[in-house]
Structure formats: C-alpha cells, structure tokens
Amino acid sequence: MSEHPDPWSLASAAVYQAPDPATGAIAPPIHVSSSFQYDAEIYQEVVAGARETVNIYGRCGNPGERLFQDHLARIEGADAVLATASGMAAVTTAIFGLLKQGDHLICDWTTYSSTHEFLAHRAPDFGIETTFVDMADEAAVRAALKPSTKALYFEAIANPTMKVVPIAPLAALAEEKGLVLLCDNTFASPAVLRPLEHGVDLVIESASKFIGGHNDVIGGAIALKAGRLPVDFLDRLRWNTMVKWGAPIAPFSAWLLDRGLQTLPLRVERQCENAAALADFLAEHPAVSRVCYPGRPDHPQHAVAKAQMPRFGAMLAFDVGSEPRALKVVTALKLASFAASLGGVRTVTQIPGTMAFLDIPEEERARMGITPGMVRISAGIEAIEDLKADFAAALATLEAAEA
Ligand SMILES: Cc1ncc(COP(=O)(O)O)c(C=O)c1O
C-alpha cells in the first residue's frame, strides 16, 4: 500500500488524502469501535486467512490506523508501514519480531536512552545480545560481527550529540552479510531523511515527535523496504508480535498522526531553518563552549550529513559548562519550553545528561559525548528573532549571576 503518487512532490503527497468512500468527507473519520460486525462473507474471508483487509477487533487493526499507515508509507517511500502505540513499541516490536534467542545485534552506542536500556538490560533476559559500537566507524562494526549477528541498528541523527552515521557502508555490509539494517529516524523525520532510499530495511519512527508535530499524541511506526526482508514482513510482525504484545495505536492517535503528516514538510522546513539560525547564534555567544548541529562545518560528521540529507534537521544542542548553568538557562527561557520530547511546533529544551539519559551511567554518558552542561533544543516554528531574543536573555542571566 505504498505506491507513491508520482509525480507528486513530498509536500503534495503529504497533503493529499482520498475522500472517505462512505461519505465523501475529505477529512477522514475516526472509528472508535473496538469490534466490527461479521457477515457470512467476512467470516469466510477471515477463515481463509485474509485478515489484513478485514476489520475484526481494535487490537488487530483499525480503519484509521490503515489510513495513517498508507499515508506514512507514501511519505517514507516504503512498501509497508506498521503503526504502533508508541515509538518504544515500534522499537521493541521490531527487535522481538526480528531476533530470537541466541541472536546478536550491533547497535550504535549513542541511541535514545530507553532503546539503549532495553537492548543492554532487557533483551538479554530473552537471549538477545547486543554489542554497542561507534557505527560511524565501519571497522568497529566489522570487528563486532559474530556468526550470530542478525541486524544492525542506528539512529539517523543521534540524541543528543546529533551524530550522523554514514548509511552507505552499513547498507553495503548488511547486503554482504545478509543482515537487517534498522534506522531510528525520529530525530530527522522523513521530511529530512528517507533512510529506505539509502539501503535501510526497517525505519523506526517515534511518531510522537515530528510526525505528530504538536506535542499532543504518542505513537510509533515501522516502515519497510522489501529486499532483504520479504514484503509481507510487517504483516507477520503485526500478527506474531505486535498483536500479541498488545501495542496497537489508538484510533484518535492514528487520526492525529495522519493529520500531522499533512503539514510535516512545511513545519519541518521552518523548524530546520530556525535550528540552523539558532546554532549559528549560539556558536557566537561567549557563554557557549560547544554547539552540536550537523549543519555547521564544525560538526564532526558535517560532510556525511551534507551528502546524506537534504536538510540538517531541527535538533541541536549547546554546552554552557555545567548542569547548574544549564538549568539556569532553560528555566529563564520564556518562549521556549523546558520539557520532555521534541519535534513539535513549539521550541522545547531539555538537559539530556540528567533528563533523558539519567539512567545511563556517567562514564557511558561521557563516551556518548553527553556533558552535564549540555542543553538540547528542538526548534519550533516561532519567529527566529523572538527565539534568538529569548535565548540571549536566558544566557544573559548567567553573566548577571557571575558578575
Ligand atoms: C530517538 C527516539 N526513538 C524512540 C523514542 C521513543 O518514542 P516514544 O516516546 O514515542 O515511545 C524516542 C523518544 O524520545 C526517541 O527520542
């Protein structure tokens, strides 16, 4: 269900929605029913195994969920999409659906903290082992290979250093060794990077972020490009893992995400512009010792990012030297919020070392490049002059306190 409506551009594909066949409504309906009426024909279809197109029970699928999946498939350039209750449900469903006891995974050492915790401490209880390496270093990835290695996992833009892993060598390695290549694309979003076009097999999105775009919904998705995996892989994943796991997306959440997709390219374009402008502004500020933004030439993977992504993303981080100073800055901001999550139309900040990465031991945080004085920004769509003024005023409180 992924036919891209060629020759439409991403912006048009994002906005277009087919009218509701039952009513002609151009905004899709929300079906809250947990159960759907059988008739003899549907009964026979289900008995014959045609479960994908039939509505049965809310945990197994929902009409709005299918609309969102088909819509996202067009945006990702995917052969299929499976929606899930959250981004973490997408991560765990993909890992448990792909790997079994005795299998080995190689993962970048900088990933979202819950993903890292899950792979490091929970998946081993089920016999799934992970080696964490710097996946920007192809030799390190090759050195970690084992006969039991089944998959490679990385984030398109890694939280919170904004590290960008070169995808081409990993795709070549996956092809050479018959591995599955997974990419968590949450920090980029499909408006910045479409990893399936770069040889990735499965893309994971926390749709709670840029796809929803308004900080009002939790959801996730797995997008597939068939090749190393069969085209019906996500159908199987739905039935043998996600449905048993009990992690379907709720009807209203699917509806919000489907609506979010309509403005995704437009929002993200503005967010990327604001992120780039904020990165340059902060890099010039005397209270800031480091800025992490892939669009800046001082970013370690700037050349990789430039070659791989049409835009550099809406996420950045900067360092003010210590956790108390970071706290002073984020609590002095008036326009930007100090809150968890990212990707929405409002600019949001957090202190990653002691928020998202609190459960990660300090030495591991240091290895990931996470320092106590780091502030992460998810740039919103506000007027850039207002944002710069907000950050300038918040940073000035440091100088005032130290004067
Ligand atoms: C990169 C990344 N992946 C996955 C997740 C998990 O997503 P969710 O909160 O929707 O479960 C997050 C959440 O912040 C994230 O930042």
PDB file of N, CA and C in Angstrom, residues 74-158:
ATOM      1  N   ARG A  74       3.671   6.433   1.873  1.00  0.00           N
ATOM      2  CA  ARG A  74       3.969   7.309   0.725  1.00  0.00           C
ATOM      3  C   ARG A  74       5.065   8.312   1.082  1.00  0.00           C
ATOM      4  N   ILE A  75       5.026   8.810   2.315  1.00  0.00           N
ATOM      5  CA  ILE A  75       5.994   9.828   2.736  1.00  0.00           C
ATOM      6  C   ILE A  75       7.389   9.208   2.927  1.00  0.00           C
ATOM      7  N   GLU A  76       7.427   7.987   3.449  1.00  0.00           N
ATOM      8  CA  GLU A  76       8.713   7.314   3.703  1.00  0.00           C
ATOM      9  C   GLU A  76       9.274   6.660   2.440  1.00  0.00           C
ATOM     10  N   GLY A  77       8.428   6.507   1.396  1.00  0.00           N
ATOM     11  CA  GLY A  77       8.846   5.712   0.241  1.00  0.00           C
ATOM     12  C   GLY A  77       8.937   4.242   0.627  1.00  0.00           C
ATOM     13  N   ALA A  78       7.973   3.782   1.439  1.00  0.00           N
ATOM     14  CA  ALA A  78       8.009   2.415   1.996  1.00  0.00           C
ATOM     15  C   ALA A  78       7.082   1.481   1.236  1.00  0.00           C
ATOM     16  N   ASP A  79       7.389   0.186   1.311  1.00  0.00           N
ATOM     17  CA  ASP A  79       6.487  -0.820   0.758  1.00  0.00           C
ATOM     18  C   ASP A  79       5.354  -1.120   1.728  1.00  0.00           C
ATOM     19  N   ALA A  80       5.584  -0.890   3.000  1.00  0.00           N
ATOM     20  CA  ALA A  80       4.539  -1.112   4.005  1.00  0.00           C
ATOM     21  C   ALA A  80       4.928  -0.383   5.281  1.00  0.00           C
ATOM     22  N   VAL A  81       3.917  -0.059   6.087  1.00  0.00           N
ATOM     23  CA  VAL A  81       4.142   0.573   7.395  1.00  0.00           C
ATOM     24  C   VAL A  81       3.274  -0.143   8.425  1.00  0.00           C
ATOM     25  N   LEU A  82       3.807  -0.313   9.610  1.00  0.00           N
ATOM     26  CA  LEU A  82       3.032  -0.840  10.738  1.00  0.00           C
ATOM     27  C   LEU A  82       3.018   0.226  11.825  1.00  0.00           C
ATOM     28  N   ALA A  83       1.821   0.684  12.196  1.00  0.00           N
ATOM     29  CA  ALA A  83       1.707   1.690  13.265  1.00  0.00           C
ATOM     30  C   ALA A  83       1.699   0.991  14.620  1.00  0.00           C
ATOM     31  N   THR A  84       2.234   1.660  15.626  1.00  0.00           N
ATOM     32  CA  THR A  84       2.303   1.079  16.972  1.00  0.00           C
ATOM     33  C   THR A  84       1.891   2.135  18.008  1.00  0.00           C
ATOM     34  N   ALA A  85       1.707   1.675  19.244  1.00  0.00           N
ATOM     35  CA  ALA A  85       1.206   2.551  20.298  1.00  0.00           C
ATOM     36  C   ALA A  85       2.164   3.690  20.653  1.00  0.00           C
ATOM     37  N   SER A  86       3.450   3.475  20.432  1.00  0.00           N
ATOM     38  CA  SER A  86       4.467   4.488  20.768  1.00  0.00           C
ATOM     39  C   SER A  86       5.725   4.183  19.959  1.00  0.00           C
ATOM     40  N   GLY A  87       6.683   5.096  20.036  1.00  0.00           N
ATOM     41  CA  GLY A  87       7.968   4.827  19.384  1.00  0.00           C
ATOM     42  C   GLY A  87       8.659   3.628  20.019  1.00  0.00           C
ATOM     43  N   MET A  88       8.574   3.524  21.354  1.00  0.00           N
ATOM     44  CA  MET A  88       9.217   2.380  22.016  1.00  0.00           C
ATOM     45  C   MET A  88       8.520   1.071  21.647  1.00  0.00           C
ATOM     46  N   ALA A  89       7.205   1.123  21.416  1.00  0.00           N
ATOM     47  CA  ALA A  89       6.509  -0.094  20.953  1.00  0.00           C
ATOM     48  C   ALA A  89       7.034  -0.491  19.571  1.00  0.00           C
ATOM     49  N   ALA A  90       7.376   0.500  18.756  1.00  0.00           N
ATOM     50  CA  ALA A  90       7.949   0.196  17.434  1.00  0.00           C
ATOM     51  C   ALA A  90       9.331  -0.446  17.600  1.00  0.00           C
ATOM     52  N   VAL A  91      10.140   0.103  18.515  1.00  0.00           N
ATOM     53  CA  VAL A  91      11.490  -0.438  18.751  1.00  0.00           C
ATOM     54  C   VAL A  91      11.396  -1.890  19.225  1.00  0.00           C
ATOM     55  N   THR A  92      10.591  -2.135  20.265  1.00  0.00           N
ATOM     56  CA  THR A  92      10.554  -3.483  20.854  1.00  0.00           C
ATOM     57  C   THR A  92       9.868  -4.480  19.917  1.00  0.00           C
ATOM     58  N   THR A  93       8.838  -4.027  19.212  1.00  0.00           N
ATOM     59  CA  THR A  93       8.161  -4.933  18.268  1.00  0.00           C
ATOM     60  C   THR A  93       9.138  -5.344  17.165  1.00  0.00           C
ATOM     61  N   ALA A  94       9.896  -4.384  16.654  1.00  0.00           N
ATOM     62  CA  ALA A  94      10.845  -4.702  15.576  1.00  0.00           C
ATOM     63  C   ALA A  94      11.926  -5.658  16.075  1.00  0.00           C
ATOM     64  N   ILE A  95      12.475  -5.373  17.250  1.00  0.00           N
ATOM     65  CA  ILE A  95      13.582  -6.203  17.758  1.00  0.00           C
ATOM     66  C   ILE A  95      13.090  -7.615  18.090  1.00  0.00           C
ATOM     67  N   PHE A  96      11.977  -7.709  18.819  1.00  0.00           N
ATOM     68  CA  PHE A  96      11.493  -9.047  19.185  1.00  0.00           C
ATOM     69  C   PHE A  96      10.913  -9.795  17.983  1.00  0.00           C
ATOM     70  N   GLY A  97      10.439  -9.051  16.999  1.00  0.00           N
ATOM     71  CA  GLY A  97       9.934  -9.719  15.795  1.00  0.00           C
ATOM     72  C   GLY A  97      11.059 -10.233  14.916  1.00  0.00           C
ATOM     73  N   LEU A  98      12.199  -9.559  14.957  1.00  0.00           N
ATOM     74  CA  LEU A  98      13.324  -9.918  14.076  1.00  0.00           C
ATOM     75  C   LEU A  98      14.237 -10.962  14.694  1.00  0.00           C
ATOM     76  N   LEU A  99      14.511 -10.793  15.992  1.00  0.00           N
ATOM     77  CA  LEU A  99      15.560 -11.594  16.628  1.00  0.00           C
ATOM     78  C   LEU A  99      14.975 -12.620  17.585  1.00  0.00           C
ATOM     79  N   LYS A 100      15.670 -13.721  17.712  1.00  0.00           N
ATOM     80  CA  LYS A 100      15.221 -14.730  18.676  1.00  0.00           C
ATOM     81  C   LYS A 100      16.390 -15.095  19.584  1.00  0.00           C
ATOM     82  N   GLN A 101      16.131 -15.953  20.531  1.00  0.00           N
ATOM     83  CA  GLN A 101      17.150 -16.353  21.497  1.00  0.00           C
ATOM     84  C   GLN A 101      18.423 -16.804  20.767  1.00  0.00           C
ATOM     85  N   GLY A 102      19.555 -16.271  21.205  1.00  0.00           N
ATOM     86  CA  GLY A 102      20.836 -16.652  20.595  1.00  0.00           C
ATOM     87  C   GLY A 102      21.286 -15.699  19.500  1.00  0.00           C
ATOM     88  N   ASP A 103      20.385 -14.785  19.074  1.00  0.00           N
ATOM     89  CA  ASP A 103      20.751 -13.832  18.015  1.00  0.00           C
ATOM     90  C   ASP A 103      21.511 -12.639  18.602  1.00  0.00           C
ATOM     91  N   HIS A 104      22.286 -12.017  17.734  1.00  0.00           N
ATOM     92  CA  HIS A 104      23.141 -10.904  18.138  1.00  0.00           C
ATOM     93  C   HIS A 104      22.838  -9.680  17.273  1.00  0.00           C
ATOM     94  N   LEU A 105      22.893  -8.512  17.926  1.00  0.00           N
ATOM     95  CA  LEU A 105      22.613  -7.235  17.255  1.00  0.00           C
ATOM     96  C   LEU A 105      23.807  -6.313  17.482  1.00  0.00           C
ATOM     97  N   ILE A 106      24.151  -5.516  16.476  1.00  0.00           N
ATOM     98  CA  ILE A 106      25.158  -4.465  16.678  1.00  0.00           C
ATOM     99  C   ILE A 106      24.418  -3.130  16.644  1.00  0.00           C
ATOM    100  N   CYS A 107      24.655  -2.321  17.676  1.00  0.00           N
ATOM    101  CA  CYS A 107      23.921  -1.061  17.817  1.00  0.00           C
ATOM    102  C   CYS A 107      24.907   0.083  18.068  1.00  0.00           C
ATOM    103  N   ASP A 108      24.585   1.230  17.521  1.00  0.00           N
ATOM    104  CA  ASP A 108      25.408   2.397  17.808  1.00  0.00           C
ATOM    105  C   ASP A 108      25.361   2.693  19.309  1.00  0.00           C
ATOM    106  N   TRP A 109      26.464   3.204  19.857  1.00  0.00           N
ATOM    107  CA  TRP A 109      26.446   3.414  21.306  1.00  0.00           C
ATOM    108  C   TRP A 109      25.722   4.700  21.698  1.00  0.00           C
ATOM    109  N   THR A 110      25.327   5.500  20.721  1.00  0.00           N
ATOM    110  CA  THR A 110      24.504   6.663  21.053  1.00  0.00           C
ATOM    111  C   THR A 110      23.106   6.439  20.489  1.00  0.00           C
ATOM    112  N   THR A 111      22.204   6.020  21.351  1.00  0.00           N
ATOM    113  CA  THR A 111      20.798   5.921  20.931  1.00  0.00           C
ATOM    114  C   THR A 111      19.940   6.506  22.046  1.00  0.00           C
ATOM    115  N   TYR A 112      18.665   6.646  21.758  1.00  0.00           N
ATOM    116  CA  TYR A 112      17.702   7.073  22.765  1.00  0.00           C
ATOM    117  C   TYR A 112      17.865   6.193  24.004  1.00  0.00           C
ATOM    118  N   SER A 113      17.807   6.805  25.181  1.00  0.00           N
ATOM    119  CA  SER A 113      18.155   6.083  26.406  1.00  0.00           C
ATOM    120  C   SER A 113      17.301   4.834  26.635  1.00  0.00           C
ATOM    121  N   SER A 114      15.999   4.897  26.367  1.00  0.00           N
ATOM    122  CA  SER A 114      15.155   3.716  26.605  1.00  0.00           C
ATOM    123  C   SER A 114      15.516   2.597  25.629  1.00  0.00           C
ATOM    124  N   THR A 115      15.899   2.949  24.416  1.00  0.00           N
ATOM    125  CA  THR A 115      16.337   1.931  23.454  1.00  0.00           C
ATOM    126  C   THR A 115      17.610   1.279  23.980  1.00  0.00           C
ATOM    127  N   HIS A 116      18.550   2.106  24.428  1.00  0.00           N
ATOM    128  CA  HIS A 116      19.820   1.596  24.956  1.00  0.00           C
ATOM    129  C   HIS A 116      19.561   0.686  26.161  1.00  0.00           C
ATOM    130  N   GLU A 117      18.721   1.154  27.078  1.00  0.00           N
ATOM    131  CA  GLU A 117      18.414   0.380  28.288  1.00  0.00           C
ATOM    132  C   GLU A 117      17.748  -0.942  27.937  1.00  0.00           C
ATOM    133  N   PHE A 118      16.817  -0.884  26.982  1.00  0.00           N
ATOM    134  CA  PHE A 118      16.098  -2.097  26.558  1.00  0.00           C
ATOM    135  C   PHE A 118      17.082  -3.114  25.968  1.00  0.00           C
ATOM    136  N   LEU A 119      17.963  -2.639  25.088  1.00  0.00           N
ATOM    137  CA  LEU A 119      18.900  -3.569  24.443  1.00  0.00           C
ATOM    138  C   LEU A 119      19.968  -4.059  25.422  1.00  0.00           C
ATOM    139  N   ALA A 120      20.410  -3.158  26.308  1.00  0.00           N
ATOM    140  CA  ALA A 120      21.501  -3.520  27.220  1.00  0.00           C
ATOM    141  C   ALA A 120      21.008  -4.407  28.363  1.00  0.00           C
ATOM    142  N   HIS A 121      19.785  -4.176  28.845  1.00  0.00           N
ATOM    143  CA  HIS A 121      19.373  -4.832  30.087  1.00  0.00           C
ATOM    144  C   HIS A 121      18.120  -5.700  30.005  1.00  0.00           C
ATOM    145  N   ARG A 122      17.260  -5.481  29.024  1.00  0.00           N
ATOM    146  CA  ARG A 122      16.004  -6.255  28.991  1.00  0.00           C
ATOM    147  C   ARG A 122      16.070  -7.358  27.940  1.00  0.00           C
ATOM    148  N   ALA A 123      16.520  -7.003  26.726  1.00  0.00           N
ATOM    149  CA  ALA A 123      16.589  -8.014  25.652  1.00  0.00           C
ATOM    150  C   ALA A 123      17.491  -9.198  26.032  1.00  0.00           C
ATOM    151  N   PRO A 124      18.610  -8.995  26.771  1.00  0.00           N
ATOM    152  CA  PRO A 124      19.442 -10.147  27.162  1.00  0.00           C
ATOM    153  C   PRO A 124      18.679 -11.174  27.996  1.00  0.00           C
ATOM    154  N   ASP A 125      17.652 -10.731  28.763  1.00  0.00           N
ATOM    155  CA  ASP A 125      16.844 -11.683  29.523  1.00  0.00           C
ATOM    156  C   ASP A 125      16.138 -12.674  28.600  1.00  0.00           C
ATOM    157  N   PHE A 126      15.979 -12.271  27.323  1.00  0.00           N
ATOM    158  CA  PHE A 126      15.325 -13.140  26.336  1.00  0.00           C
ATOM    159  C   PHE A 126      16.357 -13.756  25.385  1.00  0.00           C
ATOM    160  N   GLY A 127      17.636 -13.676  25.769  1.00  0.00           N
ATOM    161  CA  GLY A 127      18.691 -14.316  24.979  1.00  0.00           C
ATOM    162  C   GLY A 127      19.125 -13.523  23.761  1.00  0.00           C
ATOM    163  N   ILE A 128      18.765 -12.247  23.696  1.00  0.00           N
ATOM    164  CA  ILE A 128      19.183 -11.404  22.567  1.00  0.00           C
ATOM    165  C   ILE A 128      20.319 -10.505  23.054  1.00  0.00           C
ATOM    166  N   GLU A 129      21.461 -10.653  22.404  1.00  0.00           N
ATOM    167  CA  GLU A 129      22.673  -9.962  22.863  1.00  0.00           C
ATOM    168  C   GLU A 129      22.981  -8.782  21.936  1.00  0.00           C
ATOM    169  N   THR A 130      23.430  -7.680  22.525  1.00  0.00           N
ATOM    170  CA  THR A 130      23.777  -6.502  21.720  1.00  0.00           C
ATOM    171  C   THR A 130      25.203  -6.072  22.013  1.00  0.00           C
ATOM    172  N   THR A 131      25.950  -5.758  20.954  1.00  0.00           N
ATOM    173  CA  THR A 131      27.253  -5.108  21.114  1.00  0.00           C
ATOM    174  C   THR A 131      27.093  -3.656  20.688  1.00  0.00           C
ATOM    175  N   PHE A 132      27.520  -2.743  21.566  1.00  0.00           N
ATOM    176  CA  PHE A 132      27.415  -1.312  21.266  1.00  0.00           C
ATOM    177  C   PHE A 132      28.743  -0.808  20.734  1.00  0.00           C
ATOM    178  N   VAL A 133      28.719  -0.200  19.567  1.00  0.00           N
ATOM    179  CA  VAL A 133      29.947   0.350  18.972  1.00  0.00           C
ATOM    180  C   VAL A 133      29.640   1.717  18.364  1.00  0.00           C
ATOM    181  N   ASP A 134      30.690   2.401  17.962  1.00  0.00           N
ATOM    182  CA  ASP A 134      30.512   3.651  17.214  1.00  0.00           C
ATOM    183  C   ASP A 134      30.261   3.263  15.758  1.00  0.00           C
ATOM    184  N   MET A 135      29.019   3.381  15.317  1.00  0.00           N
ATOM    185  CA  MET A 135      28.700   2.879  13.975  1.00  0.00           C
ATOM    186  C   MET A 135      29.107   3.825  12.860  1.00  0.00           C
ATOM    187  N   ALA A 136      29.645   4.987  13.238  1.00  0.00           N
ATOM    188  CA  ALA A 136      30.265   5.837  12.213  1.00  0.00           C
ATOM    189  C   ALA A 136      31.626   5.265  11.822  1.00  0.00           C
ATOM    190  N   ASP A 137      32.094   4.279  12.585  1.00  0.00           N
ATOM    191  CA  ASP A 137      33.400   3.647  12.358  1.00  0.00           C
ATOM    192  C   ASP A 137      33.145   2.234  11.791  1.00  0.00           C
ATOM    193  N   GLU A 138      33.248   2.117  10.465  1.00  0.00           N
ATOM    194  CA  GLU A 138      32.888   0.845   9.816  1.00  0.00           C
ATOM    195  C   GLU A 138      33.752  -0.311  10.329  1.00  0.00           C
ATOM    196  N   ALA A 139      35.035  -0.019  10.594  1.00  0.00           N
ATOM    197  CA  ALA A 139      35.932  -1.076  11.078  1.00  0.00           C
ATOM    198  C   ALA A 139      35.450  -1.608  12.424  1.00  0.00           C
ATOM    199  N   ALA A 140      34.945  -0.715  13.269  1.00  0.00           N
ATOM    200  CA  ALA A 140      34.440  -1.143  14.583  1.00  0.00           C
ATOM    201  C   ALA A 140      33.215  -2.030  14.419  1.00  0.00           C
ATOM    202  N   VAL A 141      32.379  -1.700  13.441  1.00  0.00           N
ATOM    203  CA  VAL A 141      31.176  -2.514  13.194  1.00  0.00           C
ATOM    204  C   VAL A 141      31.595  -3.898  12.705  1.00  0.00           C
ATOM    205  N   ARG A 142      32.553  -3.931  11.776  1.00  0.00           N
ATOM    206  CA  ARG A 142      33.024  -5.229  11.244  1.00  0.00           C
ATOM    207  C   ARG A 142      33.653  -6.067  12.360  1.00  0.00           C
ATOM    208  N   ALA A 143      34.396  -5.398  13.237  1.00  0.00           N
ATOM    209  CA  ALA A 143      35.075  -6.129  14.319  1.00  0.00           C
ATOM    210  C   ALA A 143      34.070  -6.733  15.302  1.00  0.00           C
ATOM    211  N   ALA A 144      32.882  -6.135  15.374  1.00  0.00           N
ATOM    212  CA  ALA A 144      31.864  -6.627  16.323  1.00  0.00           C
ATOM    213  C   ALA A 144      31.019  -7.766  15.743  1.00  0.00           C
ATOM    214  N   LEU A 145      31.181  -8.048  14.447  1.00  0.00           N
ATOM    215  CA  LEU A 145      30.357  -9.094  13.809  1.00  0.00           C
ATOM    216  C   LEU A 145      30.615 -10.455  14.437  1.00  0.00           C
ATOM    217  N   LYS A 146      29.556 -11.236  14.576  1.00  0.00           N
ATOM    218  CA  LYS A 146      29.661 -12.613  15.085  1.00  0.00           C
ATOM    219  C   LYS A 146      28.864 -13.495  14.120  1.00  0.00           C
ATOM    220  N   PRO A 147      29.074 -14.801  14.175  1.00  0.00           N
ATOM    221  CA  PRO A 147      28.240 -15.674  13.333  1.00  0.00           C
ATOM    222  C   PRO A 147      26.747 -15.506  13.630  1.00  0.00           C
ATOM    223  N   SER A 148      26.437 -15.116  14.878  1.00  0.00           N
ATOM    224  CA  SER A 148      25.017 -14.980  15.260  1.00  0.00           C
ATOM    225  C   SER A 148      24.460 -13.581  14.992  1.00  0.00           C
ATOM    226  N   THR A 149      25.259 -12.685  14.407  1.00  0.00           N
ATOM    227  CA  THR A 149      24.768 -11.321  14.154  1.00  0.00           C
ATOM    228  C   THR A 149      23.661 -11.360  13.103  1.00  0.00           C
ATOM    229  N   LYS A 150      22.522 -10.727  13.455  1.00  0.00           N
ATOM    230  CA  LYS A 150      21.378 -10.740  12.535  1.00  0.00           C
ATOM    231  C   LYS A 150      21.008  -9.335  12.054  1.00  0.00           C
ATOM    232  N   ALA A 151      21.405  -8.318  12.822  1.00  0.00           N
ATOM    233  CA  ALA A 151      20.909  -6.985  12.468  1.00  0.00           C
ATOM    234  C   ALA A 151      21.851  -5.886  12.957  1.00  0.00           C
ATOM    235  N   LEU A 152      21.740  -4.733  12.299  1.00  0.00           N
ATOM    236  CA  LEU A 152      22.492  -3.523  12.667  1.00  0.00           C
ATOM    237  C   LEU A 152      21.480  -2.427  12.967  1.00  0.00           C
ATOM    238  N   TYR A 153      21.744  -1.627  14.019  1.00  0.00           N
ATOM    239  CA  TYR A 153      20.750  -0.643  14.470  1.00  0.00           C
ATOM    240  C   TYR A 153      21.446   0.692  14.755  1.00  0.00           C
ATOM    241  N   PHE A 154      20.925   1.761  14.199  1.00  0.00           N
ATOM    242  CA  PHE A 154      21.490   3.089  14.481  1.00  0.00           C
ATOM    243  C   PHE A 154      20.389   4.143  14.378  1.00  0.00           C
ATOM    244  N   GLU A 155      20.705   5.356  14.867  1.00  0.00           N
ATOM    245  CA  GLU A 155      19.761   6.478  14.741  1.00  0.00           C
ATOM    246  C   GLU A 155      20.273   7.439  13.679  1.00  0.00           C
ATOM    247  N   ALA A 156      19.369   7.930  12.836  1.00  0.00           N
ATOM    248  CA  ALA A 156      19.740   8.797  11.712  1.00  0.00           C
ATOM    249  C   ALA A 156      20.488  10.038  12.212  1.00  0.00           C
ATOM    250  N   ILE A 157      19.934  10.657  13.239  1.00  0.00           N
ATOM    251  CA  ILE A 157      20.606  11.765  13.931  1.00  0.00           C
ATOM    252  C   ILE A 157      20.531  11.375  15.404  1.00  0.00           C
ATOM    253  N   ALA A 158      21.698  11.185  16.019  1.00  0.00           N
ATOM    254  CA  ALA A 158      21.680  10.573  17.353  1.00  0.00           C
ATOM    255  C   ALA A 158      21.581  11.628  18.447  1.00  0.00           C
TER     256      ALA A 158
END
